[in-house]
Amino acid sequence: MSDLGLGIDAGGTQTRWALADAAGAIVAEGSVGGMSATQMNSTAGRDAVRGIFAMLATQVRAAGQPLRACAGLTGFDGASTQVTQLLAQALKIAPAAISMRNDVEIAYLDSFAPGEGYLVYAGTGSIAAWIDTDGQFHRAGGRGVTLDDGGGGFWIAREAMRHIWRLEDEQPGAWQQSAMARAVFDQIGGSDWALSRQFIYGQDRGAIGSLALAVAASADTDAVARSILDNAGRELARIALALVGRYGARPITLGGRAAQLHPLIAQSMRAALPAALSLTQRHTLAHHAAARIALHSPD
């Protein structure tokens, strides 16, 4: 296999990679830890990214040496070349052989050709995206978890923690009667406020977003968890409708790991959209799409 393209989908909780051969077939894939472009803003963050890339390169080279690579990175705005240089050093290929893009752009191209439809992507954060026929990227949402990102994993986790601790203010010990609170506290290691405080303020956004798993796991027996997931679907519908309002009706695809947490999220989103709008849920494989994009990139 002498002509291999490497695709990378780097997100907050997981970085997935795939190798595609000259015919576009995926011949190997794997995953390492999560990362984001914002980590490049500090020395510690850059060191963490360098470590992730080193682990990724070890896995990739065990399967084959890529000639070109295409990477989608959460939060990448095209301004920094440092992350490209770090990846090139790890893979031992020229920086010019690497195409670095925003991860949502890659996910979009895995779902639609330019101009076709809108992608609503719910991972740790959330965003709605459209690439027009001229290749211009348009967005709604995706402003970051501090400001918004409604319907994403971090938002779901934050809503759950907010509800749990507000109720504890009013009725100490009420968490014991809540399936959602018990699941959340099991995941963080206990019900003491100090543990919640350390988890929320001492972890990265991907780790915090993982609490959404506990919310989804308890939704069938906890009305508050169901309400949070229902509201998550409405939030995702809102950003889809923002693009519809700006650019017209097109098919909508819902992707991302947070969107797959529980069927209620997609059901709620569907109910919040006009019946005439098509909605399809898709298990996006952005690392596969990126590998095939790499094959067609110039040397």
CSV table of C-alpha atoms in Angstrom, one decimal, residues 32-290:
chain,number,residue,atom,x,y,z
A,32,VAL,CA,-6.6,8.1,20.7
A,33,GLY,CA,-7.5,10.7,23.3
A,34,GLY,CA,-9.5,13.9,22.6
A,35,MET,CA,-8.0,17.3,21.7
A,36,SER,CA,-9.0,20.7,20.4
A,37,ALA,CA,-7.5,23.7,18.7
A,38,THR,CA,-7.8,25.8,21.9
A,39,GLN,CA,-5.2,23.7,23.5
A,40,MET,CA,-2.6,25.3,21.2
A,41,ASN,CA,-3.0,28.5,23.2
A,42,SER,CA,-0.9,27.3,26.1
A,43,THR,CA,2.4,25.4,26.6
A,44,ALA,CA,0.7,22.7,28.6
A,45,GLY,CA,-2.0,22.3,25.9
A,46,ARG,CA,0.5,22.1,23.1
A,47,ASP,CA,2.4,19.5,25.0
A,48,ALA,CA,-0.8,17.5,25.4
A,49,VAL,CA,-1.5,17.8,21.6
A,50,ARG,CA,2.0,16.7,20.8
A,51,GLY,CA,1.5,13.6,23.0
A,52,ILE,CA,-1.8,12.8,21.3
A,53,PHE,CA,-0.2,13.1,17.9
A,54,ALA,CA,2.7,10.9,19.0
A,55,MET,CA,0.3,8.1,20.0
A,56,LEU,CA,-1.7,8.5,16.8
A,57,ALA,CA,1.4,8.4,14.7
A,58,THR,CA,2.5,5.1,16.4
A,59,GLN,CA,-0.8,3.5,15.6
A,60,VAL,CA,-0.9,4.8,12.0
A,61,ARG,CA,2.6,3.8,11.1
A,62,ALA,CA,1.9,0.2,12.4
A,63,ALA,CA,-0.7,0.1,9.6
A,64,GLY,CA,1.1,2.0,6.9
A,65,GLN,CA,2.9,5.3,6.1
A,66,PRO,CA,0.5,7.9,4.7
A,67,LEU,CA,1.6,10.2,1.9
A,68,ARG,CA,-1.0,12.9,2.7
A,69,ALA,CA,-3.3,13.7,5.6
A,70,CYS,CA,-6.5,15.6,6.2
A,71,ALA,CA,-7.4,16.5,9.7
A,72,GLY,CA,-10.6,18.0,11.1
A,73,LEU,CA,-10.0,19.7,14.5
A,74,THR,CA,-12.5,21.1,16.9
A,75,GLY,CA,-12.2,24.9,17.1
A,76,PHE,CA,-9.8,25.2,14.2
A,77,ASP,CA,-10.2,28.6,12.5
A,78,GLY,CA,-7.4,28.3,9.9
A,79,ALA,CA,-5.2,30.9,11.5
A,80,SER,CA,-2.6,28.7,13.3
A,81,THR,CA,0.0,26.6,11.5
A,82,GLN,CA,1.5,25.2,14.8
A,83,VAL,CA,-0.9,22.3,15.0
A,84,THR,CA,-0.1,21.4,11.4
A,85,GLN,CA,3.6,21.4,12.2
A,86,LEU,CA,3.2,19.2,15.2
A,87,LEU,CA,1.2,16.7,13.2
A,88,ALA,CA,3.8,16.7,10.4
A,89,GLN,CA,6.6,16.1,12.9
A,90,ALA,CA,4.7,13.2,14.4
A,91,LEU,CA,3.9,11.6,11.0
A,92,LYS,CA,7.2,12.4,9.4
A,93,ILE,CA,5.6,14.0,6.4
A,94,ALA,CA,5.9,17.5,5.0
A,95,PRO,CA,3.5,20.2,6.4
A,96,ALA,CA,2.4,20.9,2.8
A,97,ALA,CA,1.0,17.3,2.6
A,98,ILE,CA,-1.4,18.1,5.5
A,99,SER,CA,-4.8,19.8,5.0
A,100,MET,CA,-6.1,21.1,8.4
A,101,ARG,CA,-9.8,22.0,8.6
A,102,ASN,CA,-12.5,22.5,11.2
A,103,ASP,CA,-14.0,19.1,12.2
A,104,VAL,CA,-17.5,20.2,11.3
A,105,GLU,CA,-16.5,20.9,7.8
A,106,ILE,CA,-15.2,17.4,7.4
A,107,ALA,CA,-18.4,16.0,9.0
A,108,TYR,CA,-20.5,18.0,6.6
A,109,LEU,CA,-18.7,16.6,3.6
A,110,ASP,CA,-19.3,13.1,5.0
A,111,SER,CA,-23.1,13.9,4.9
A,112,PHE,CA,-23.6,16.2,1.9
A,113,ALA,CA,-22.1,17.5,-1.3
A,114,PRO,CA,-21.7,21.3,-1.1
A,115,GLY,CA,-25.1,23.1,-1.4
A,116,GLU,CA,-27.2,20.0,-0.7
A,117,GLY,CA,-28.4,20.3,2.9
A,118,TYR,CA,-27.7,21.3,6.5
A,119,LEU,CA,-25.8,19.3,9.0
A,120,VAL,CA,-26.6,19.7,12.7
A,121,TYR,CA,-23.8,18.2,14.7
A,122,ALA,CA,-24.1,17.5,18.4
A,123,GLY,CA,-20.9,16.4,20.1
A,124,THR,CA,-19.5,18.0,23.2
A,125,GLY,CA,-20.8,21.2,21.7
A,126,SER,CA,-23.4,21.8,19.0
A,127,ILE,CA,-23.4,23.5,15.6
A,128,ALA,CA,-25.5,23.7,12.4
A,129,ALA,CA,-23.5,23.9,9.2
A,130,TRP,CA,-24.0,24.5,5.5
A,131,ILE,CA,-21.3,24.6,2.8
A,132,ASP,CA,-22.7,26.3,-0.3
A,133,THR,CA,-21.8,25.5,-3.9
A,134,ASP,CA,-19.0,28.0,-3.9
A,135,GLY,CA,-17.4,26.2,-0.9
A,136,GLN,CA,-18.3,28.9,1.6
A,137,PHE,CA,-18.9,27.7,5.1
A,138,HIS,CA,-22.0,29.0,7.0
A,139,ARG,CA,-22.9,28.3,10.5
A,140,ALA,CA,-25.4,28.7,13.3
A,141,GLY,CA,-24.4,28.0,16.9
A,142,GLY,CA,-21.0,26.5,17.6
A,143,ARG,CA,-20.1,29.5,19.8
A,144,GLY,CA,-18.6,27.4,22.6
A,145,VAL,CA,-19.9,25.8,25.7
A,146,THR,CA,-19.4,28.9,27.9
A,147,LEU,CA,-21.7,30.9,25.7
A,148,ASP,CA,-24.2,28.4,24.4
A,149,ASP,CA,-23.8,25.1,22.4
A,150,GLY,CA,-27.4,24.1,23.4
A,151,GLY,CA,-28.2,20.4,22.9
A,152,GLY,CA,-24.6,19.2,23.0
A,153,GLY,CA,-23.1,16.9,25.6
A,154,PHE,CA,-21.6,19.6,27.8
A,155,TRP,CA,-25.0,21.5,27.8
A,156,ILE,CA,-26.8,18.3,28.8
A,157,ALA,CA,-24.4,17.6,31.6
A,158,ARG,CA,-24.5,21.2,32.8
A,159,GLU,CA,-28.3,21.3,32.8
A,160,ALA,CA,-28.4,18.1,34.9
A,161,MET,CA,-25.9,19.4,37.4
A,162,ARG,CA,-27.7,22.7,37.7
A,163,HIS,CA,-31.0,20.9,38.4
A,164,ILE,CA,-29.4,18.5,40.9
A,165,TRP,CA,-27.7,21.2,43.0
A,166,ARG,CA,-30.6,23.7,42.9
A,167,LEU,CA,-32.8,20.9,44.4
A,168,GLU,CA,-30.1,20.1,47.0
A,169,ASP,CA,-30.2,23.8,48.0
A,170,GLU,CA,-33.9,23.4,48.7
A,171,GLN,CA,-34.1,19.8,49.9
A,172,PRO,CA,-30.7,18.4,51.0
A,173,GLY,CA,-30.5,14.7,50.3
A,174,ALA,CA,-33.2,14.8,47.5
A,175,TRP,CA,-30.6,13.4,45.1
A,176,GLN,CA,-31.2,9.9,46.6
A,177,GLN,CA,-34.7,9.8,45.1
A,178,SER,CA,-33.5,10.8,41.7
A,179,ALA,CA,-32.3,8.2,39.2
A,180,MET,CA,-30.5,10.9,37.2
A,181,ALA,CA,-28.7,12.3,40.3
A,182,ARG,CA,-27.6,8.9,41.4
A,183,ALA,CA,-26.2,8.1,38.0
A,184,VAL,CA,-24.4,11.4,37.8
A,185,PHE,CA,-22.9,11.0,41.3
A,186,ASP,CA,-21.9,7.4,40.5
A,187,GLN,CA,-19.9,8.7,37.6
A,188,ILE,CA,-18.1,11.5,39.4
A,189,GLY,CA,-17.4,9.4,42.5
A,190,GLY,CA,-19.8,10.6,45.2
A,191,SER,CA,-22.5,13.1,46.2
A,192,ASP,CA,-20.3,15.6,48.1
A,193,TRP,CA,-20.3,19.1,46.6
A,194,ALA,CA,-16.5,19.1,46.7
A,195,LEU,CA,-16.5,16.3,44.2
A,196,SER,CA,-18.9,18.0,41.9
A,197,ARG,CA,-17.0,21.2,42.1
A,198,GLN,CA,-13.7,19.5,41.2
A,199,PHE,CA,-15.3,17.7,38.3
A,200,ILE,CA,-17.0,20.7,36.8
A,201,TYR,CA,-14.2,23.3,37.4
A,202,GLY,CA,-11.2,21.0,37.2
A,203,GLN,CA,-12.0,18.9,34.1
A,204,ASP,CA,-11.8,19.7,30.4
A,205,ARG,CA,-15.1,20.2,28.5
A,206,GLY,CA,-14.9,16.7,27.0
A,207,ALA,CA,-14.8,15.0,30.4
A,208,ILE,CA,-17.7,17.2,31.7
A,209,GLY,CA,-19.7,16.4,28.6
A,210,SER,CA,-19.3,12.7,29.3
A,211,LEU,CA,-21.8,13.2,32.2
A,212,ALA,CA,-24.5,13.3,29.5
A,213,LEU,CA,-24.1,9.5,29.3
A,214,ALA,CA,-25.4,9.3,32.9
A,215,VAL,CA,-28.4,11.6,32.0
A,216,ALA,CA,-29.3,9.5,29.0
A,217,ALA,CA,-28.9,6.2,31.0
A,218,SER,CA,-31.5,7.4,33.5
A,219,ALA,CA,-34.0,9.0,31.1
A,220,ASP,CA,-36.3,6.0,31.0
A,221,THR,CA,-36.9,6.3,34.7
A,222,ASP,CA,-36.3,10.0,35.5
A,223,ALA,CA,-38.7,12.7,34.3
A,224,VAL,CA,-36.1,15.5,34.7
A,225,ALA,CA,-33.6,13.6,32.6
A,226,ARG,CA,-36.2,13.1,29.9
A,227,SER,CA,-37.0,16.8,30.0
A,228,ILE,CA,-33.4,17.7,29.6
A,229,LEU,CA,-33.0,15.5,26.5
A,230,ASP,CA,-36.3,16.8,25.1
A,231,ASN,CA,-35.0,20.3,25.5
A,232,ALA,CA,-31.7,19.2,23.8
A,233,GLY,CA,-33.6,18.2,20.7
A,234,ARG,CA,-35.4,21.6,20.7
A,235,GLU,CA,-32.1,23.4,20.9
A,236,LEU,CA,-30.8,21.4,17.9
A,237,ALA,CA,-33.9,22.2,16.0
A,238,ARG,CA,-33.4,25.9,16.7
A,239,ILE,CA,-30.0,26.1,15.1
A,240,ALA,CA,-31.2,24.1,12.1
A,241,LEU,CA,-34.1,26.6,11.6
A,242,ALA,CA,-31.7,29.5,11.9
A,243,LEU,CA,-30.0,28.2,8.6
A,244,VAL,CA,-33.3,27.4,7.0
A,245,GLY,CA,-34.5,31.0,7.7
A,246,ARG,CA,-31.3,32.4,6.2
A,247,TYR,CA,-30.8,30.2,3.2
A,248,GLY,CA,-34.0,28.3,2.5
A,249,ALA,CA,-35.4,24.8,3.1
A,250,ARG,CA,-33.1,21.9,2.5
A,251,PRO,CA,-32.7,18.4,3.9
A,252,ILE,CA,-31.3,18.2,7.4
A,253,THR,CA,-29.0,15.6,8.8
A,254,LEU,CA,-28.4,15.1,12.5
A,255,GLY,CA,-25.0,13.7,13.5
A,256,GLY,CA,-22.6,13.5,16.4
A,257,ARG,CA,-22.2,11.3,19.4
A,258,ALA,CA,-24.4,13.4,21.7
A,259,ALA,CA,-27.3,13.1,19.3
A,260,GLN,CA,-27.1,9.3,19.6
A,261,LEU,CA,-27.3,9.3,23.4
A,262,HIS,CA,-31.0,8.6,23.5
A,263,PRO,CA,-33.8,8.4,20.8
A,264,LEU,CA,-35.7,11.2,22.6
A,265,ILE,CA,-33.2,13.8,21.3
A,266,ALA,CA,-33.9,13.1,17.6
A,267,GLN,CA,-37.6,12.6,18.3
A,268,SER,CA,-37.8,16.0,20.0
A,269,MET,CA,-35.9,17.7,17.2
A,270,ARG,CA,-38.2,16.2,14.6
A,271,ALA,CA,-41.3,17.4,16.6
A,272,ALA,CA,-39.8,21.0,16.7
A,273,LEU,CA,-39.2,21.2,12.9
A,274,PRO,CA,-41.9,21.8,10.3
A,275,ALA,CA,-43.2,18.6,8.9
A,276,ALA,CA,-42.1,19.6,5.4
A,277,LEU,CA,-38.5,19.6,6.4
A,278,SER,CA,-36.6,16.3,5.9
A,279,LEU,CA,-34.6,15.1,8.9
A,280,THR,CA,-32.3,12.1,8.8
A,281,GLN,CA,-30.1,10.9,11.6
A,282,ARG,CA,-26.7,9.7,10.5
A,283,HIS,CA,-23.7,8.0,12.2
A,284,THR,CA,-21.1,10.3,10.7
A,285,LEU,CA,-17.7,8.9,9.9
A,286,ALA,CA,-15.7,12.1,9.5
A,287,HIS,CA,-12.4,10.3,9.8
A,288,HIS,CA,-13.3,8.2,6.7
A,289,ALA,CA,-14.3,11.2,4.8
A,290,ALA,CA,-11.1,13.0,5.7
